[in-house]
CSV table of C-alpha atoms in Angstrom, one decimal:
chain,number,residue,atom,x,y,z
A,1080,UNK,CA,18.3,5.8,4.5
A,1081,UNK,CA,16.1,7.5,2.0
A,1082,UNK,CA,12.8,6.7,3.6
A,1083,UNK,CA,9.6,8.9,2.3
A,1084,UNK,CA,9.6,11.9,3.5
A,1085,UNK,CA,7.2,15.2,4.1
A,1086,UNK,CA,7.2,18.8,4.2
A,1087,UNK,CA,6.3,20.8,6.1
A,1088,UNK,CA,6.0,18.6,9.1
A,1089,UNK,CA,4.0,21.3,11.0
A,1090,UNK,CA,1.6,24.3,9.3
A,1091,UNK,CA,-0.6,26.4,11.0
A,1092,UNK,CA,-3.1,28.5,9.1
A,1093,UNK,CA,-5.9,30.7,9.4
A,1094,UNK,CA,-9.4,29.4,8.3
A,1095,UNK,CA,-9.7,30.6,4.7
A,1096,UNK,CA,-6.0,29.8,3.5
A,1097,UNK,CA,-4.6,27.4,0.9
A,1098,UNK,CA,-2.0,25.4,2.5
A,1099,UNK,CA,0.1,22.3,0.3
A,1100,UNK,CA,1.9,19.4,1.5
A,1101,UNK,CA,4.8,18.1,-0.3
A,1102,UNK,CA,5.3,14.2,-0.3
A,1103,UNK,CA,8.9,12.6,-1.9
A,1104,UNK,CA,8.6,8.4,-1.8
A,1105,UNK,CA,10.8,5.9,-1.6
A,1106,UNK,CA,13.0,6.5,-5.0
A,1107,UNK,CA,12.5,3.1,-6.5
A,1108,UNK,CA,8.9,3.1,-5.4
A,1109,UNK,CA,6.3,3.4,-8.2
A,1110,UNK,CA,3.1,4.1,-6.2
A,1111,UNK,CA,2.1,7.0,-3.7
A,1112,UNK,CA,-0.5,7.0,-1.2
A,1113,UNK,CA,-2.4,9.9,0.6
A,1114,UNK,CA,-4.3,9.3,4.1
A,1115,UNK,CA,-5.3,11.8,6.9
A,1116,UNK,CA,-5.1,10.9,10.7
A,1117,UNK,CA,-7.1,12.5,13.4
A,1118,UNK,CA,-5.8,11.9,17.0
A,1119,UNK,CA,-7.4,8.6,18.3
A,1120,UNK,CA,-8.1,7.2,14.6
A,1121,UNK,CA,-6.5,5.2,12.2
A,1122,UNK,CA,-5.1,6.7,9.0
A,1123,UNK,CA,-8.2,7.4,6.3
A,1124,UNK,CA,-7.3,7.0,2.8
A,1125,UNK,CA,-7.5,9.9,0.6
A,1126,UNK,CA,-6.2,8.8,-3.1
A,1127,UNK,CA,-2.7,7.4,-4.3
A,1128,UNK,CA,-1.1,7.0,-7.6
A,1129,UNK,CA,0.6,4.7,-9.7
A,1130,UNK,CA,3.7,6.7,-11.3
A,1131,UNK,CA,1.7,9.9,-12.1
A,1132,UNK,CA,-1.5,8.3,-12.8
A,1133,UNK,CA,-4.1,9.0,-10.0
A,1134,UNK,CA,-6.1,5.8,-9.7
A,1135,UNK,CA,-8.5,6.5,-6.9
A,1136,UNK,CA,-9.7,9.1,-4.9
A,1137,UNK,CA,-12.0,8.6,-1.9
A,1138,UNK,CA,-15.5,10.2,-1.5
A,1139,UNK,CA,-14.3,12.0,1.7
A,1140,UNK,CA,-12.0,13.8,-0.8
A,1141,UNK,CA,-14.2,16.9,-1.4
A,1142,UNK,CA,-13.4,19.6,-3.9
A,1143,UNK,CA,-11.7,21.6,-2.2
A,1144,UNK,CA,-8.6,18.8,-1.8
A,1145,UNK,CA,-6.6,18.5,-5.1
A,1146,UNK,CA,-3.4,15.7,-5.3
A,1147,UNK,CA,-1.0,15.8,-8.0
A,1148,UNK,CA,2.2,13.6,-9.0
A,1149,UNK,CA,3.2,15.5,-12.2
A,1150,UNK,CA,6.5,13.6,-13.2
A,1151,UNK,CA,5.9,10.2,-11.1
A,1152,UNK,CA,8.2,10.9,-8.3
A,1153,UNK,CA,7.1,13.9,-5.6
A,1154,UNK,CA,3.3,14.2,-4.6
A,1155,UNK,CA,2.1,17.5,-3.8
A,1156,UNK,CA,-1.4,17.7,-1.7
A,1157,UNK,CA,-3.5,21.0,-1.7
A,1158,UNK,CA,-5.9,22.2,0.2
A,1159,UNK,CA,-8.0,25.2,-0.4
A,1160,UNK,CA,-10.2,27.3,1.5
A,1161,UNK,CA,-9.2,25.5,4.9
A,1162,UNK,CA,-11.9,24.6,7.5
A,1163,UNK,CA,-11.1,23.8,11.1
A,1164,UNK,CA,-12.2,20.4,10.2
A,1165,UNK,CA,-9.1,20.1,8.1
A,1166,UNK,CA,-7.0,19.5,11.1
A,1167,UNK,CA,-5.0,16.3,11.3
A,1168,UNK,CA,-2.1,14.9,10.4
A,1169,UNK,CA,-1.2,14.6,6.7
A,1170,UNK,CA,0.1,11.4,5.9
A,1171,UNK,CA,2.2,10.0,2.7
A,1172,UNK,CA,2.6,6.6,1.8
A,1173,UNK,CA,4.5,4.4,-0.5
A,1174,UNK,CA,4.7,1.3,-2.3
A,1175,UNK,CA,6.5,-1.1,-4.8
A,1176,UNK,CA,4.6,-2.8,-7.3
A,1177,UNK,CA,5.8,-5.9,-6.4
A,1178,UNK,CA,4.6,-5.7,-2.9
A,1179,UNK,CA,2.2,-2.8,-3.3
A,1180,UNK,CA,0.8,-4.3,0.2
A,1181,UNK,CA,3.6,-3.0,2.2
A,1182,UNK,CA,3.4,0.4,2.9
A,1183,UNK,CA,6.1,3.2,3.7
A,1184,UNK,CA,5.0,5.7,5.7
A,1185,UNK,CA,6.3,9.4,6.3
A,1186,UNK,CA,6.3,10.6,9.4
A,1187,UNK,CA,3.6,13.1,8.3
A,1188,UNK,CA,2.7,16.7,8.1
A,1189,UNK,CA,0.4,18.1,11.0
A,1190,UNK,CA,-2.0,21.0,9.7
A,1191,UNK,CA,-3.5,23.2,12.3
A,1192,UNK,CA,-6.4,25.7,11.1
A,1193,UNK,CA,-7.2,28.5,13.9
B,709,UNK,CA,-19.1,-2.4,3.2
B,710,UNK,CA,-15.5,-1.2,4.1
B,711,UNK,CA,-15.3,-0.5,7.3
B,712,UNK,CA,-12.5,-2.6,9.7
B,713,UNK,CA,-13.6,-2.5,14.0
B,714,UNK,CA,-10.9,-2.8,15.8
B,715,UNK,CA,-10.7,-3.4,20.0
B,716,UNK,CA,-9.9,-2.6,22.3
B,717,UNK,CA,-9.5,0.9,22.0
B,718,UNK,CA,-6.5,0.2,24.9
B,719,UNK,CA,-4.7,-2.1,26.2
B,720,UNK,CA,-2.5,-2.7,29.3
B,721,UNK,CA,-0.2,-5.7,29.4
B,722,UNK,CA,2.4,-6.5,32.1
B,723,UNK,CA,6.3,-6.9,31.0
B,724,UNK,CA,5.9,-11.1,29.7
B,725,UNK,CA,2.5,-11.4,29.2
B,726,UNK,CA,0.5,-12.0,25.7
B,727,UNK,CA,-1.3,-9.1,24.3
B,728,UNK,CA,-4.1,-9.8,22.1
B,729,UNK,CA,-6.0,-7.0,19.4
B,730,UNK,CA,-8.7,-8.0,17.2
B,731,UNK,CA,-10.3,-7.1,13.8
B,732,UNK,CA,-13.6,-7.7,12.6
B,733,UNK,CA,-14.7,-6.8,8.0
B,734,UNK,CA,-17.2,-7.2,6.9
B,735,UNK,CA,-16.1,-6.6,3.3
B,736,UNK,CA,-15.6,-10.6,1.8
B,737,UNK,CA,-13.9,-8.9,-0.8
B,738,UNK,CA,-10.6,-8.1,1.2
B,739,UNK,CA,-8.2,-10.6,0.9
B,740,UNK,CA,-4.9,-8.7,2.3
B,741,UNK,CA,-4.9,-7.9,6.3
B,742,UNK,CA,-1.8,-6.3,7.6
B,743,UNK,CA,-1.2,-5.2,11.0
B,744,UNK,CA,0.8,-1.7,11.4
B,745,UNK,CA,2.4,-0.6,14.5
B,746,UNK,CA,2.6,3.2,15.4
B,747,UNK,CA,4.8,5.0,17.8
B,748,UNK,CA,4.3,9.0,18.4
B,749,UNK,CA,5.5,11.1,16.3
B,750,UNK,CA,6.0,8.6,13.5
B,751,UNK,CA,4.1,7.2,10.7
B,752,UNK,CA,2.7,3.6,10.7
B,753,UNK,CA,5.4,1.1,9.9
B,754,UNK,CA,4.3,-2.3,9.0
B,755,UNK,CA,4.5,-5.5,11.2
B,756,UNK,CA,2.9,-8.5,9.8
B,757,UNK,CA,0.1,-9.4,7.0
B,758,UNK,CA,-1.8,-12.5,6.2
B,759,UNK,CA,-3.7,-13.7,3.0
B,760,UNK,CA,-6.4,-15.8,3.6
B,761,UNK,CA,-4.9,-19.1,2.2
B,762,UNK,CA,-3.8,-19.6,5.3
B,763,UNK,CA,-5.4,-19.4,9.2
B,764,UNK,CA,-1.9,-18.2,10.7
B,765,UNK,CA,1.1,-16.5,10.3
B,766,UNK,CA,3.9,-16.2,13.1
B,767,UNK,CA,7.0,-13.7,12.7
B,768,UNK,CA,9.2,-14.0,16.2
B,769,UNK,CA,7.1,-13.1,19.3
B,770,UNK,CA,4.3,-11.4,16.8
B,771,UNK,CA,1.4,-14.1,15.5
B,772,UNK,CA,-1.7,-13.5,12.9
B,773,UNK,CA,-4.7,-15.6,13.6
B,774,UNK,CA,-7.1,-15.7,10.5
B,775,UNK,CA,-10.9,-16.6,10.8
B,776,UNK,CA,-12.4,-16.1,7.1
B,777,UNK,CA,-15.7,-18.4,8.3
B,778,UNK,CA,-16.1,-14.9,11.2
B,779,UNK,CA,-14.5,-12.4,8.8
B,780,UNK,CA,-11.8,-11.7,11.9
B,781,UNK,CA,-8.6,-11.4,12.7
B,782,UNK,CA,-6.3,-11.2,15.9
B,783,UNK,CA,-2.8,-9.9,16.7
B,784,UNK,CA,-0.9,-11.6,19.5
B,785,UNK,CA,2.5,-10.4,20.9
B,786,UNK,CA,3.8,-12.9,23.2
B,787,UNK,CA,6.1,-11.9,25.7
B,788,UNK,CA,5.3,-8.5,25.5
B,789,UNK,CA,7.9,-6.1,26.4
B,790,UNK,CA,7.7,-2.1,27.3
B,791,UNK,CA,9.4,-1.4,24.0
B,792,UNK,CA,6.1,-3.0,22.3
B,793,UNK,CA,4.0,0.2,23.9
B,794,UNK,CA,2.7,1.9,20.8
B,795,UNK,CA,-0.7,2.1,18.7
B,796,UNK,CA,-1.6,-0.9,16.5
B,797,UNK,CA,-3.6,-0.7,13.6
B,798,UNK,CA,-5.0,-3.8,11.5
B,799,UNK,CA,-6.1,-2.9,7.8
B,800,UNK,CA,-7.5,-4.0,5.1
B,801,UNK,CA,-6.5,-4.2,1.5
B,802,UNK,CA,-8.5,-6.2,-1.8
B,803,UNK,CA,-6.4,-7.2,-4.9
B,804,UNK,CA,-4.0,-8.5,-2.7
B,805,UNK,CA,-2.8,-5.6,-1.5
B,806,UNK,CA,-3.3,-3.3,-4.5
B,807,UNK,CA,-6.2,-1.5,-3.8
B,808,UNK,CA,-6.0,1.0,-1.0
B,809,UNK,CA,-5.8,0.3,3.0
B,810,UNK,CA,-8.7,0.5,5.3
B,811,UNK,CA,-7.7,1.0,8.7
B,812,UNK,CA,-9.2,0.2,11.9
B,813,UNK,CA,-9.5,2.4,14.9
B,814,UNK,CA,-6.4,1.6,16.7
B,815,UNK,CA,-5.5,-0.1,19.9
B,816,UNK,CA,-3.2,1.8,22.1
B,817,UNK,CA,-1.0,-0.7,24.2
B,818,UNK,CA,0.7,0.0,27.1
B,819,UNK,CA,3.4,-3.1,28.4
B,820,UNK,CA,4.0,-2.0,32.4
B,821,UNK,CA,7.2,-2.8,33.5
């Protein structure tokens, strides 16, 4: 089963650092999704992509995140300058066009900044 | 507006019983509402969706009730089972599906034995 999946599933950082997530969807699956989940909450979008186009980007998204699908397939997602706030788990999502309502989910990457 | 409320926040259900979550938009735009179901350590998978042609939608024990008029909609699990302990989410999606998802909160439900 080639479901979507993340790496690293775990990083721990020190305040300050750059950390990036790597995100490979569902082969056949044309769009890509980005959320962030904080224990107790639901998953809050963060941008996605349709093949390498990125079509939306949330206002929660500050500068300091960047997201990037360079050749339509993997999705990388940086973060620079790390805040404690940052901590959560990293979630990557994808879709079909045909039923762009069903999302895959990975089982995520959990950042932890000391 | 595109905020989803979700409750309750948690739920405990004995082993048979009917479990019952509920969303509340208020976004009139959205017209795709999927429930996704959340065990730990794993990403949301999904369970069920509606469109709002239609008031209900039933998939084995899981059932979608649809209230456009309120802007709200339910999740019922009949005979719930201990397997069915997890986090539910509803969401909330316009262009059929095509925009992005807005979550709700969560319900965390716990079926006792």
């Amino acid at each position: 089963d080639t479901g979507v999946s993340q790496d690293p599933r775990h990083k721990i950082t020190k305040r300050g650092q750059n950390v990036t997530f790597r995100c490979d969807p569902i082969s056949e699956h044309n769009r890509l999704y980005w959320y962030r989940q904080t224990l107790g909450q639901g998953p809050e979008f963060l941008t996605y992509f349709q093949n390498e186009a990125q079509l939306e980007k949330s206002r929660l998204l500050s500068d300091r995140f960047s997201a990037e699908r360079p050749k339509g397939s993997f999705s990388t997602l940086e973060i620079q300058r790390t805040e404690q706030g940052d901590s959560a788990m990293y979630l990557c999502a994808s879709s079909s066009m045909d039923r762009t309502g069903e999302l895959f989910f990975g089982e995520g990457s959990r950042l932890t900044v000391l | 507006q595109q905020q989803v409320k979700q409750s309750p926040q948690s739920l405990i259900v004995q082993k048979g019983g009917i479990s019952i979550i509920n969303c509340a938009y208020e976004n009139t735009a959205f017209d795709y509402f999927p429930w996704y179901q959340q065990f730990p350590g794993k990403g949301p998978a999904l369970l069920i969706a509606i469109r709002p042609d239609v008031s209900e939608k039933k998939e084995g024990r899981f059932t979608i009730s649809f209230n456009k008029s309120a802007k709200q909609f339910s999740l019922h699990i009949m005979d719930s089972q201990p397997g069915d302990s997890a986090t539910y989410f509803c969401a909330a999606s316009m262009g059929t599906g095509r925009r992005a998802l807005t979550f709700g909160s969560g319900t965390r439900l716990q079926v006792q034995p």
